[in-house]
Coordinates of C-alpha atoms and ligand atoms in Angstrom, one line a residue:
A1 CA -3.0 -19.6 -8.1
A2 CA 0.8 -19.3 -8.7
K3 CA 1.0 -23.1 -9.0
D4 CA -0.6 -23.7 -12.4
G5 CA 2.1 -22.1 -14.5
G6 CA 2.4 -18.9 -16.5
R7 CA -1.2 -17.7 -16.8
G8 CA -2.3 -18.3 -13.2
R9 CA 0.9 -16.8 -11.9
H10 CA 0.3 -13.7 -14.0
H11 CA -3.2 -13.2 -12.6
F12 CA -1.9 -13.8 -9.1
Y13 CA 0.5 -10.9 -9.4
A14 CA -1.8 -8.7 -11.3
D15 CA -4.5 -9.0 -8.6
D16 CA -1.9 -8.3 -5.9
L17 CA -0.6 -5.2 -7.6
H18 CA -4.2 -4.0 -8.2
S19 CA -5.1 -4.3 -4.5
A20 CA -1.8 -2.6 -3.4
A21 CA -2.6 0.3 -5.7
E22 CA -6.2 0.4 -4.4
E23 CA -5.0 0.4 -0.8
R24 CA -2.6 3.3 -1.6
T25 CA -5.4 5.3 -3.2
K26 CA -7.6 4.7 -0.2
L27 CA -4.7 5.8 2.1
E28 CA -4.2 8.9 0.0
N29 CA -7.9 9.8 0.1
D30 CA -8.1 9.1 3.9
L31 CA -5.0 11.2 4.5
R32 CA -6.5 14.1 2.4
D33 CA -9.6 14.0 4.6
A34 CA -7.7 13.7 7.8
I35 CA -5.6 16.8 7.0
A36 CA -8.8 18.7 6.1
A37 CA -10.6 17.5 9.2
G38 CA -7.7 18.4 11.5
D39 CA -7.3 14.7 12.6
L40 CA -3.5 14.8 12.6
E41 CA -1.6 15.5 15.8
L42 CA 1.9 16.5 16.6
Y43 CA 3.7 14.6 19.4
Y44 CA 6.9 15.9 20.9
Q45 CA 10.0 13.9 21.9
P46 CA 12.5 15.5 24.3
Q47 CA 16.1 16.2 23.2
V48 CA 18.6 16.2 26.0
N49 CA 21.8 18.1 26.4
T50 CA 24.4 15.5 27.5
K51 CA 26.5 18.0 29.5
T52 CA 23.7 19.6 31.5
E53 CA 21.3 16.6 31.4
Q54 CA 18.6 19.2 30.8
I55 CA 15.9 19.0 28.1
S56 CA 17.0 21.5 25.4
G57 CA 14.0 21.1 23.1
F58 CA 11.7 18.6 21.4
E59 CA 11.2 17.1 18.0
A60 CA 7.7 17.3 16.5
L61 CA 6.5 14.0 15.1
V62 CA 3.2 13.6 13.3
R63 CA 0.6 11.1 14.6
W64 CA -2.5 9.9 12.8
K65 CA -5.1 7.7 14.4
H66 CA -7.0 6.2 11.4
A67 CA -10.7 5.6 11.9
T68 CA -10.5 1.9 11.2
Q69 CA -6.8 1.0 11.1
G70 CA -5.8 2.7 14.4
W71 CA -2.4 4.4 14.7
L72 CA -0.5 4.5 11.4
S73 CA 3.2 5.0 11.4
P74 CA 4.5 8.1 9.6
E75 CA 7.0 5.7 7.9
K76 CA 3.8 4.5 6.1
F77 CA 1.9 7.7 5.2
I78 CA 4.7 10.3 4.8
P79 CA 5.9 8.6 1.6
V80 CA 2.3 8.6 0.3
A81 CA 2.0 12.3 1.2
E82 CA 5.4 13.0 -0.5
D83 CA 4.3 11.1 -3.8
T84 CA 0.9 12.8 -4.0
G85 CA 1.9 16.3 -3.1
L86 CA -0.2 16.2 0.1
I87 CA 3.0 16.8 2.0
T88 CA 2.7 20.5 1.1
A89 CA -0.5 20.9 3.2
L90 CA 0.7 18.5 5.9
G91 CA 4.1 20.2 6.2
E92 CA 2.6 23.7 6.4
W93 CA 0.2 22.4 9.1
A94 CA 3.1 20.9 11.0
I95 CA 5.2 24.1 10.9
R96 CA 2.3 26.2 12.1
T97 CA 1.2 23.8 14.8
A98 CA 4.8 23.4 16.1
C99 CA 5.2 27.2 16.3
H100 CA 1.9 27.6 18.0
D101 CA 2.8 24.9 20.7
L102 CA 6.4 26.2 21.0
A103 CA 5.0 29.7 22.0
R104 CA 3.6 28.0 25.1
W105 CA 6.9 26.6 26.2
P106 CA 9.7 28.4 28.1
D107 CA 11.9 30.7 25.9
N108 CA 15.0 28.5 26.3
L109 CA 13.3 25.5 24.6
R110 CA 13.5 24.8 20.9
C111 CA 11.3 22.8 18.6
A112 CA 12.5 20.8 15.6
V113 CA 10.2 20.1 12.7
N114 CA 10.8 17.6 9.9
V115 CA 10.9 19.1 6.4
S116 CA 10.6 16.6 3.5
P117 CA 12.5 16.9 0.2
L118 CA 9.4 18.1 -1.7
Q119 CA 8.7 20.8 0.9
F120 CA 12.3 21.9 0.7
A121 CA 12.1 22.3 -3.1
N122 CA 9.0 24.5 -2.7
P123 CA 9.9 28.2 -3.2
N124 CA 7.0 29.0 -0.8
L125 CA 8.7 27.4 2.2
P126 CA 10.4 30.6 3.5
T127 CA 7.1 32.4 3.5
V128 CA 5.3 29.6 5.3
V129 CA 8.1 29.6 8.0
T130 CA 8.1 33.4 8.3
N131 CA 4.3 33.6 8.7
A132 CA 4.2 30.8 11.3
I133 CA 6.9 32.4 13.4
A134 CA 5.3 35.8 13.2
Q135 CA 1.8 34.5 14.0
A136 CA 3.1 32.5 17.0
G137 CA 5.4 35.5 18.1
I138 CA 8.4 33.3 18.7
A139 CA 12.1 34.0 18.2
P140 CA 13.2 32.4 14.9
G141 CA 16.2 30.7 16.5
R142 CA 13.9 28.5 18.6
L143 CA 12.6 26.7 15.5
E144 CA 14.9 24.1 13.9
L145 CA 14.1 22.5 10.6
E146 CA 15.3 18.9 10.0
I147 CA 16.3 18.1 6.5
T148 CA 17.8 14.8 5.1
E149 CA 20.7 14.3 2.7
S150 CA 18.3 13.6 -0.1
V151 CA 17.8 17.4 -0.7
F152 CA 21.3 17.4 -2.2
L153 CA 20.1 15.3 -5.1
N154 CA 18.0 18.2 -6.3
D155 CA 19.1 21.2 -8.3
S156 CA 22.0 22.6 -6.3
D157 CA 21.3 26.3 -7.2
N158 CA 17.8 26.1 -5.7
T159 CA 19.1 24.2 -2.7
D160 CA 21.7 26.8 -2.0
A161 CA 19.1 29.6 -2.4
M162 CA 16.8 27.8 0.0
F163 CA 19.5 27.4 2.6
A164 CA 20.3 31.1 2.3
S165 CA 16.6 32.2 2.7
L166 CA 16.1 30.0 5.7
K167 CA 19.3 31.3 7.4
R168 CA 18.2 34.9 6.7
I169 CA 15.0 34.1 8.6
G170 CA 17.1 33.0 11.5
V171 CA 15.9 29.4 12.0
R172 CA 18.3 26.6 12.8
L173 CA 19.0 23.7 10.4
A174 CA 19.6 20.1 11.4
L175 CA 20.8 17.3 9.1
D176 CA 18.6 14.3 9.9
D177 CA 19.4 10.6 9.6
F178 CA 23.0 11.4 8.9
G179 CA 25.0 8.5 7.4
T180 CA 22.1 6.6 5.8
G181 CA 21.6 8.6 2.6
Y182 CA 23.9 9.7 -0.2
S183 CA 26.6 10.9 2.2
S184 CA 28.8 12.8 0.0
L185 CA 30.6 15.0 2.6
G186 CA 31.1 17.8 0.0
Y187 CA 27.9 19.6 1.0
L188 CA 29.1 20.0 4.6
K189 CA 31.6 22.5 3.2
T190 CA 28.9 25.0 2.5
A191 CA 25.5 23.9 3.8
P192 CA 24.8 26.0 7.0
F193 CA 23.8 23.2 9.4
D194 CA 23.7 23.9 13.1
K195 CA 23.4 20.2 14.0
I196 CA 24.0 16.7 12.7
K197 CA 21.6 13.9 13.8
I198 CA 23.4 10.6 13.9
D199 CA 20.9 8.0 12.6
K200 CA 19.7 5.3 15.1
S201 CA 21.0 2.5 12.9
F202 CA 24.5 3.6 14.2
I203 CA 23.4 3.5 17.8
S204 CA 21.8 0.0 17.9
G205 CA 24.5 -2.6 18.1
A206 CA 27.2 0.0 19.0
T207 CA 27.7 -1.4 22.5
E208 CA 28.3 -4.9 21.2
P209 CA 32.0 -6.1 21.3
G210 CA 33.7 -5.7 18.0
N211 CA 31.0 -3.5 16.5
R212 CA 32.3 -0.7 14.3
N213 CA 29.5 1.8 14.9
G214 CA 31.3 3.4 17.9
A215 CA 34.2 4.3 15.7
I216 CA 31.8 5.9 13.2
I217 CA 29.9 7.8 15.9
A218 CA 33.3 9.1 17.2
A219 CA 34.3 10.2 13.7
I220 CA 31.0 12.0 13.1
T221 CA 31.1 13.9 16.5
S222 CA 34.7 15.1 15.9
L223 CA 33.8 16.2 12.4
A224 CA 30.8 18.1 13.7
E225 CA 32.8 19.7 16.5
A226 CA 35.4 20.9 14.0
L227 CA 32.6 22.4 11.9
D228 CA 31.1 24.0 15.0
M229 CA 27.9 21.9 14.8
D230 CA 26.0 20.0 17.5
T231 CA 25.4 16.3 17.3
T232 CA 22.3 14.4 18.4
A233 CA 22.4 10.7 18.8
E234 CA 19.0 9.4 17.7
G235 CA 17.2 6.3 19.1
V236 CA 19.2 5.8 22.3
E237 CA 17.3 3.1 24.2
T238 CA 19.6 1.6 26.9
L239 CA 21.8 3.0 29.6
D240 CA 24.8 1.3 27.9
E241 CA 24.1 3.2 24.7
L242 CA 23.7 6.4 26.6
E243 CA 27.0 6.0 28.4
L244 CA 28.7 5.2 25.1
V245 CA 27.4 8.2 23.1
N246 CA 28.2 10.4 26.0
S247 CA 31.8 9.1 26.1
L248 CA 32.0 9.6 22.3
G249 CA 31.2 13.2 22.5
C250 CA 27.6 13.5 21.3
S251 CA 26.2 16.9 22.5
H252 CA 22.6 15.8 22.6
V253 CA 20.6 12.6 22.9
Q254 CA 17.1 11.7 21.8
G255 CA 15.5 8.3 22.5
Y256 CA 13.3 6.1 24.5
I257 CA 15.9 6.1 27.3
Y258 CA 14.6 9.6 28.2
A259 CA 11.1 9.6 26.7
R260 CA 8.8 8.5 23.9
P261 CA 7.1 11.2 21.9
L262 CA 4.4 12.9 24.1
S263 CA 1.1 14.6 23.2
A264 CA 1.1 18.4 23.2
Q265 CA -0.7 18.2 26.6
A266 CA 1.7 15.6 28.1
T267 CA 4.6 17.8 26.8
L268 CA 3.3 20.8 28.8
T269 CA 2.9 18.6 31.9
R270 CA 6.5 17.2 31.4
I271 CA 7.9 20.8 31.1
G272 CA 5.9 21.7 34.2
E273 CA 7.8 19.0 36.1
G274 CA 11.1 20.8 35.2
L275 CA 13.7 20.4 32.5
D276 CA 15.9 17.9 34.4
A277 CA 16.1 14.8 32.2
H278 CA 15.9 11.3 33.7
A279 CA 17.2 8.3 31.9
V280 CA 14.3 5.9 32.6
G281 CA 15.2 2.8 30.6
P282 CA 13.3 1.4 27.7
K283 CA 10.3 -0.1 29.5
S284 CA 9.1 2.6 31.9
H285 CA 7.6 6.0 31.3
R286 CA 5.5 4.9 28.3
A287 CA 3.5 7.5 26.5
P288 CA 0.3 6.4 24.8
R289 CA 2.3 5.8 21.8
Ligands
C2E301 P1 12.9 11.0 12.1 O1 12.7 12.4 11.8 O2 14.3 10.4 12.0 O3 12.3 10.8 13.6 C1 12.9 9.9 14.6 C2 12.1 8.7 14.6 O4 12.7 7.8 15.6 C3 10.6 8.9 15.2 O5 9.8 7.9 14.5 C4 10.8 8.5 16.7 O6 9.6 8.2 17.3 C5 11.7 7.4 16.6 N1 12.5 7.2 17.8 C6 12.9 8.1 18.7 N2 13.6 7.5 19.7 C7 13.6 6.2 19.5 C8 14.2 5.1 20.1 O7 14.8 5.2 21.2 N3 14.0 3.8 19.5 C9 13.4 3.7 18.4 N4 13.3 2.5 17.8 N5 12.8 4.7 17.7 C10 12.9 6.0 18.2 P2 8.4 8.3 14.0 O8 7.7 9.2 14.9 O9 7.7 7.0 13.7 O10 8.7 9.0 12.6 C11 9.3 8.4 11.5 C12 9.8 9.3 10.5 O11 8.6 9.9 9.8 C13 10.6 10.5 11.0 O12 12.0 10.1 11.2 C14 10.5 11.5 9.8 O13 11.3 11.1 8.8 C15 9.0 11.2 9.4 N6 8.1 12.2 10.0 C16 7.5 12.2 11.2 N7 6.8 13.4 11.4 C17 7.0 14.1 10.3 C18 6.5 15.4 9.8 O14 5.8 16.1 10.6 N8 6.8 15.8 8.6 C19 7.7 15.1 7.8 N9 8.0 15.5 6.6 N10 8.1 13.9 8.2 C20 7.8 13.4 9.4
MG302 MG1 13.7 14.0 12.3
MG303 MG1 16.2 10.9 12.1
MG304 MG1 14.1 8.7 10.0

């Protein structure tokens, strides 16, 4: 259709746009139904302390098996949830579910939950967190909220007030995907983070000769150490990468080298086997997803 000049071309793109919008509306409706029907699941990926080689906690990651399209990536449906406001319901569900599951794990384990920018801007968030913690009967310090740099684009008075409320509750705060966002270092002066998560884009390629990622990882870990924050290297897949991030001083590692995200049931089984972490390489120990 694009061949026959202006008119055909116009129609070609208009149809394309139309179906993309339709697809998005369908995804939105299906997601609303899935939340209401309880069709979403949380999977948990181990986070390993590099000094002790013990599992210190897990990150909760949402999973959705769509009736006709199969497993959909959160990279696809979280942005839709964010744009349509569905993230409020999804996020509350995630916090409540993670606290509920966390109550069944040993007391020395933590759980991290992702909090999107829209959730973070919602004044109701501290109440949601307080209620979830109380209902599950867990110590607040076992819950860690992962936030990305994009929250600093919003009204800074509200952002500061939200940080203060969450710290008062006693939850931990992690800065997710560090280095990929707006990366003004100014907010590190005051924002009360307990942990910086180094984005996996800095890990992949870091072991190749001449690659600069290692220097960046080293700089982030020394910065974090000086600020008394932990560092988690995200997306570590190979033994070479594991050795590198260990030598560069990352305090924690999360990646397929240890485990893929596990269902709640598989997580309990894994915990039952003990908290010793085993680097297994990228191909073995595959969870269903
Ligand atoms: P994230 O918070 O940065 O989570 C880490 C992502 O890296 C996860 O992708 C995880 O499965 C993946 N990953 C972990 N280890 C490796 C590895 O060794 N190699 C590779 N290639 N990937 C690894 P996932 O589960 O697809 O989630 C994608 C993003 O969706 C998350 O990134 C987070 O931003 C968002 N998300 C997931 N669950 C939730 C949720 O409950 N609420 C919100 N607001 N966002 C969520
Ligand atoms: Mg995260
Ligand atoms: Mg991340
Ligand atoms: Mg990410």
